[in-house]
């Protein structure tokens, strides 16, 4: 086991930098229309209009303007999505710190993470469980005086054995005024690929710990 209050970057021997990302909302599928569909719409309106009360030409001009706006928005969104993927590609094989309770232990590797210790916390207890929920080990970390408190687990179980490579669950509890308080952990994982979420149009990072929205990344290591 190990206890550490050094920076996450030093644990992985790489510099840290802030991450940010956001995506624009997509036009609902039932509101999208292309030029061909618009011309079909105009033709249908002309065929079915009342000869005694023909459609006001200004309405067609308004529809043309609307089509132009929708088309421009769709083109802009496509360009932004392309830019997101391009930016995301630069993160391939990089390590990121993001909220999460699951992390992957590689053979001979370690699991690293961090927490924002609550005010007044005198100690932090990091508990590691296997994929079936069975306790593996736990260790204490001294909260940093300010900012995030980092931690790492070198894969050693409570009995001194070496844990098998695989997925593990991380939980953190803080002692505040003598009482135990659950603290949401953040874990470090490596980016393997990037995708665009079809429902949110946001960039997702597919990491060794699962899918992480770019918007939730705290630090790129």
One Martini backbone bead per residue (centre of mass of N, CA, C, O) as a GRO file, in nm:
protein
  221
    1UNK     BB    1   0.103   0.030   0.008
    2UNK     BB    2   0.010   0.389  -0.017
    3UNK     BB    3   0.109   0.724   0.072
    4UNK     BB    4  -0.003   1.050  -0.069
    5UNK     BB    5   0.061   1.426  -0.130
    6UNK     BB    6   0.135   1.442  -0.405
    7UNK     BB    7   0.124   1.492  -0.717
    8UNK     BB    8  -0.003   1.337  -0.987
    9UNK     BB    9   0.223   1.404  -1.184
   10UNK     BB   10   0.454   1.276  -1.010
   11UNK     BB   11   0.343   0.984  -1.020
   12UNK     BB   12   0.372   0.997  -1.362
   13UNK     BB   13   0.596   1.189  -1.475
   14UNK     BB   14   0.403   1.449  -1.555
   15UNK     BB   15   0.261   1.717  -1.670
   16UNK     BB   16   0.019   1.965  -1.599
   17UNK     BB   17  -0.321   2.051  -1.716
   18UNK     BB   18  -0.591   2.206  -1.821
   19UNK     BB   19  -0.934   2.119  -1.884
   20UNK     BB   20  -1.155   2.174  -2.169
   21UNK     BB   21  -1.514   2.130  -2.264
   22UNK     BB   22  -1.754   2.183  -2.532
   23UNK     BB   23  -2.091   2.158  -2.665
   24UNK     BB   24  -2.329   2.188  -2.884
   25UNK     BB   25  -2.643   2.180  -2.960
   26UNK     BB   26  -2.862   1.992  -3.130
   27UNK     BB   27  -3.063   1.934  -3.385
   28UNK     BB   28  -3.338   1.794  -3.408
   29UNK     BB   29  -3.427   1.542  -3.616
   30UNK     BB   30  -3.736   1.656  -3.665
   31UNK     BB   31  -3.594   1.952  -3.779
   32UNK     BB   32  -3.453   1.842  -4.019
   33UNK     BB   33  -3.342   1.991  -4.342
   34UNK     BB   34  -3.313   1.988  -4.680
   35UNK     BB   35  -3.320   2.106  -4.995
   36UNK     BB   36  -3.497   1.882  -5.121
   37UNK     BB   37  -3.722   1.887  -4.905
   38UNK     BB   38  -3.798   2.183  -4.947
   39UNK     BB   39  -3.890   2.164  -5.246
   40UNK     BB   40  -4.114   1.959  -5.182
   41UNK     BB   41  -4.272   2.147  -4.998
   42UNK     BB   42  -4.330   2.373  -5.202
   43UNK     BB   43  -4.475   2.198  -5.414
   44UNK     BB   44  -4.706   2.106  -5.227
   45UNK     BB   45  -4.817   2.387  -5.162
   46UNK     BB   46  -4.888   2.469  -5.455
   47UNK     BB   47  -5.087   2.224  -5.513
   48UNK     BB   48  -5.275   2.295  -5.231
   49UNK     BB   49  -5.366   2.564  -5.286
   50UNK     BB   50  -5.583   2.825  -5.285
   51UNK     BB   51  -5.678   3.012  -5.557
   52UNK     BB   52  -5.834   3.238  -5.377
   53UNK     BB   53  -5.578   3.185  -5.151
   54UNK     BB   54  -5.289   3.248  -5.190
   55UNK     BB   55  -4.978   3.228  -5.104
   56UNK     BB   56  -4.761   3.415  -4.952
   57UNK     BB   57  -4.449   3.493  -5.066
   58UNK     BB   58  -4.323   3.571  -4.787
   59UNK     BB   59  -4.333   3.283  -4.673
   60UNK     BB   60  -4.116   3.166  -4.858
   61UNK     BB   61  -3.891   3.356  -4.769
   62UNK     BB   62  -3.896   3.262  -4.476
   63UNK     BB   63  -3.827   2.966  -4.541
   64UNK     BB   64  -3.556   3.022  -4.677
   65UNK     BB   65  -3.425   3.147  -4.428
   66UNK     BB   66  -3.463   2.901  -4.246
   67UNK     BB   67  -3.298   2.704  -4.416
   68UNK     BB   68  -3.034   2.861  -4.402
   69UNK     BB   69  -3.003   2.849  -4.093
   70UNK     BB   70  -3.007   2.541  -4.058
   71UNK     BB   71  -2.774   2.480  -4.251
   72UNK     BB   72  -2.562   2.649  -4.100
   73UNK     BB   73  -2.586   2.502  -3.829
   74UNK     BB   74  -2.510   2.221  -3.930
   75UNK     BB   75  -2.231   2.302  -4.039
   76UNK     BB   76  -2.121   2.406  -3.768
   77UNK     BB   77  -2.157   2.141  -3.610
   78UNK     BB   78  -1.976   1.969  -3.791
   79UNK     BB   79  -1.720   2.139  -3.744
   80UNK     BB   80  -1.712   2.111  -3.434
   81UNK     BB   81  -1.695   1.804  -3.427
   82UNK     BB   82  -1.432   1.788  -3.585
   83UNK     BB   83  -1.266   1.957  -3.381
   84UNK     BB   84  -1.306   1.770  -3.140
   85UNK     BB   85  -1.167   1.522  -3.258
   86UNK     BB   86  -0.898   1.657  -3.309
   87UNK     BB   87  -0.849   1.734  -3.013
   88UNK     BB   88  -0.887   1.446  -2.895
   89UNK     BB   89  -0.646   1.309  -3.045
   90UNK     BB   90  -0.428   1.454  -2.856
   91UNK     BB   91  -0.515   1.249  -2.602
   92UNK     BB   92  -0.384   1.010  -2.685
   93UNK     BB   93  -0.230   0.835  -2.417
   94UNK     BB   94  -0.328   1.005  -2.207
   95UNK     BB   95  -0.368   1.139  -1.882
   96UNK     BB   96  -0.658   1.148  -1.664
   97UNK     BB   97  -0.856   1.343  -1.437
   98UNK     BB   98  -1.157   1.197  -1.291
   99UNK     BB   99  -1.446   1.121  -1.196
  100UNK     BB  100  -1.441   0.811  -0.998
  101UNK     BB  101  -1.456   0.442  -0.892
  102UNK     BB  102  -1.298   0.325  -1.143
  103UNK     BB  103  -1.005   0.111  -1.190
  104UNK     BB  104  -0.703   0.010  -1.354
  105UNK     BB  105  -0.487  -0.265  -1.304
  106UNK     BB  106  -0.179  -0.322  -1.390
  107UNK     BB  107   0.082  -0.506  -1.439
  108UNK     BB  108   0.289  -0.356  -1.206
  109UNK     BB  109   0.108  -0.128  -1.120
  110UNK     BB  110  -0.111   0.159  -1.060
  111UNK     BB  111  -0.334   0.356  -0.857
  112UNK     BB  112  -0.460   0.681  -0.918
  113UNK     BB  113  -0.554   0.986  -0.729
  114UNK     BB  114  -0.818   1.210  -0.594
  115UNK     BB  115  -0.916   1.470  -0.353
  116UNK     BB  116  -1.151   1.681  -0.189
  117UNK     BB  117  -1.110   1.790   0.106
  118UNK     BB  118  -1.271   1.860   0.368
  119UNK     BB  119  -1.327   2.075   0.599
  120UNK     BB  120  -1.146   1.946   0.880
  121UNK     BB  121  -0.980   1.723   0.786
  122UNK     BB  122  -0.753   1.466   0.928
  123UNK     BB  123  -0.842   1.221   0.734
  124UNK     BB  124  -0.788   0.956   0.485
  125UNK     BB  125  -0.973   0.676   0.345
  126UNK     BB  126  -0.864   0.421   0.130
  127UNK     BB  127  -1.066   0.194  -0.062
  128UNK     BB  128  -1.026  -0.143  -0.193
  129UNK     BB  129  -1.199  -0.322  -0.452
  130UNK     BB  130  -1.321  -0.558  -0.627
  131UNK     BB  131  -1.541  -0.657  -0.880
  132UNK     BB  132  -1.716  -0.808  -0.629
  133UNK     BB  133  -1.662  -0.623  -0.349
  134UNK     BB  134  -1.405  -0.713  -0.225
  135UNK     BB  135  -1.180  -0.654  -0.004
  136UNK     BB  136  -0.828  -0.556  -0.025
  137UNK     BB  137  -0.776  -0.251   0.085
  138UNK     BB  138  -0.632   0.004   0.313
  139UNK     BB  139  -0.562   0.364   0.351
  140UNK     BB  140  -0.390   0.649   0.464
  141UNK     BB  141  -0.435   1.011   0.424
  142UNK     BB  142  -0.306   1.326   0.424
  143UNK     BB  143  -0.429   1.618   0.406
  144UNK     BB  144  -0.407   1.884   0.238
  145UNK     BB  145  -0.390   2.221   0.300
  146UNK     BB  146  -0.447   2.247  -0.020
  147UNK     BB  147  -0.646   2.128  -0.230
  148UNK     BB  148  -0.553   1.842  -0.356
  149UNK     BB  149  -0.547   1.492  -0.274
  150UNK     BB  150  -0.329   1.246  -0.323
  151UNK     BB  151  -0.313   0.899  -0.450
  152UNK     BB  152  -0.181   0.552  -0.410
  153UNK     BB  153  -0.174   0.214  -0.554
  154UNK     BB  154   0.053  -0.076  -0.584
  155UNK     BB  155  -0.115  -0.368  -0.546
  156UNK     BB  156  -0.127  -0.420  -0.240
  157UNK     BB  157  -0.244  -0.610  -0.010
  158UNK     BB  158  -0.330  -0.671   0.322
  159UNK     BB  159  -0.132  -0.945   0.301
  160UNK     BB  160   0.106  -0.867   0.072
  161UNK     BB  161   0.000  -0.917  -0.190
  162UNK     BB  162  -0.050  -0.938  -0.536
  163UNK     BB  163  -0.259  -0.802  -0.737
  164UNK     BB  164  -0.456  -0.844  -0.986
  165UNK     BB  165  -0.528  -0.764  -1.279
  166UNK     BB  166  -0.777  -0.496  -1.306
  167UNK     BB  167  -1.077  -0.412  -1.164
  168UNK     BB  168  -1.140  -0.133  -0.937
  169UNK     BB  169  -1.260   0.004  -0.631
  170UNK     BB  170  -1.305   0.342  -0.513
  171UNK     BB  171  -1.290   0.471  -0.174
  172UNK     BB  172  -1.372   0.766   0.035
  173UNK     BB  173  -1.288   0.875   0.373
  174UNK     BB  174  -1.355   1.126   0.610
  175UNK     BB  175  -1.229   1.292   0.898
  176UNK     BB  176  -1.476   1.491   1.082
  177UNK     BB  177  -1.498   1.551   1.395
  178UNK     BB  178  -1.484   1.218   1.428
  179UNK     BB  179  -1.630   1.176   1.153
  180UNK     BB  180  -1.757   1.006   0.885
  181UNK     BB  181  -1.695   1.096   0.528
  182UNK     BB  182  -1.791   1.100   0.214
  183UNK     BB  183  -1.573   1.100  -0.082
  184UNK     BB  184  -1.527   1.188  -0.398
  185UNK     BB  185  -1.349   1.042  -0.638
  186UNK     BB  186  -1.049   1.044  -0.834
  187UNK     BB  187  -0.917   0.918  -1.145
  188UNK     BB  188  -0.666   0.763  -1.330
  189UNK     BB  189  -0.649   0.759  -1.694
  190UNK     BB  190  -0.627   0.623  -2.020
  191UNK     BB  191  -0.641   0.722  -2.344
  192UNK     BB  192  -0.773   0.536  -2.636
  193UNK     BB  193  -1.033   0.710  -2.727
  194UNK     BB  194  -1.269   0.898  -2.940
  195UNK     BB  195  -1.605   1.041  -2.911
  196UNK     BB  196  -1.937   1.115  -3.015
  197UNK     BB  197  -2.221   1.197  -2.866
  198UNK     BB  198  -2.532   1.159  -3.012
  199UNK     BB  199  -2.710   1.311  -2.781
  200UNK     BB  200  -2.488   1.566  -2.704
  201UNK     BB  201  -2.225   1.628  -2.884
  202UNK     BB  202  -2.001   1.518  -2.707
  203UNK     BB  203  -1.692   1.451  -2.585
  204UNK     BB  204  -1.547   1.129  -2.554
  205UNK     BB  205  -1.349   0.932  -2.332
  206UNK     BB  206  -1.176   0.630  -2.384
  207UNK     BB  207  -1.079   0.446  -2.111
  208UNK     BB  208  -0.945   0.229  -1.871
  209UNK     BB  209  -1.220   0.330  -1.688
  210UNK     BB  210  -1.383   0.439  -1.927
  211UNK     BB  211  -1.622   0.672  -1.991
  212UNK     BB  212  -1.529   1.025  -2.045
  213UNK     BB  213  -1.613   1.331  -2.028
  214UNK     BB  214  -1.445   1.608  -2.107
  215UNK     BB  215  -1.603   1.804  -1.905
  216UNK     BB  216  -1.493   1.620  -1.639
  217UNK     BB  217  -1.213   1.699  -1.660
  218UNK     BB  218  -0.955   1.817  -1.451
  219UNK     BB  219  -0.685   1.669  -1.567
  220UNK     BB  220  -0.394   1.675  -1.767
  221UNK     BB  221  -0.090   1.466  -1.761
   0.00000   0.00000   0.00000
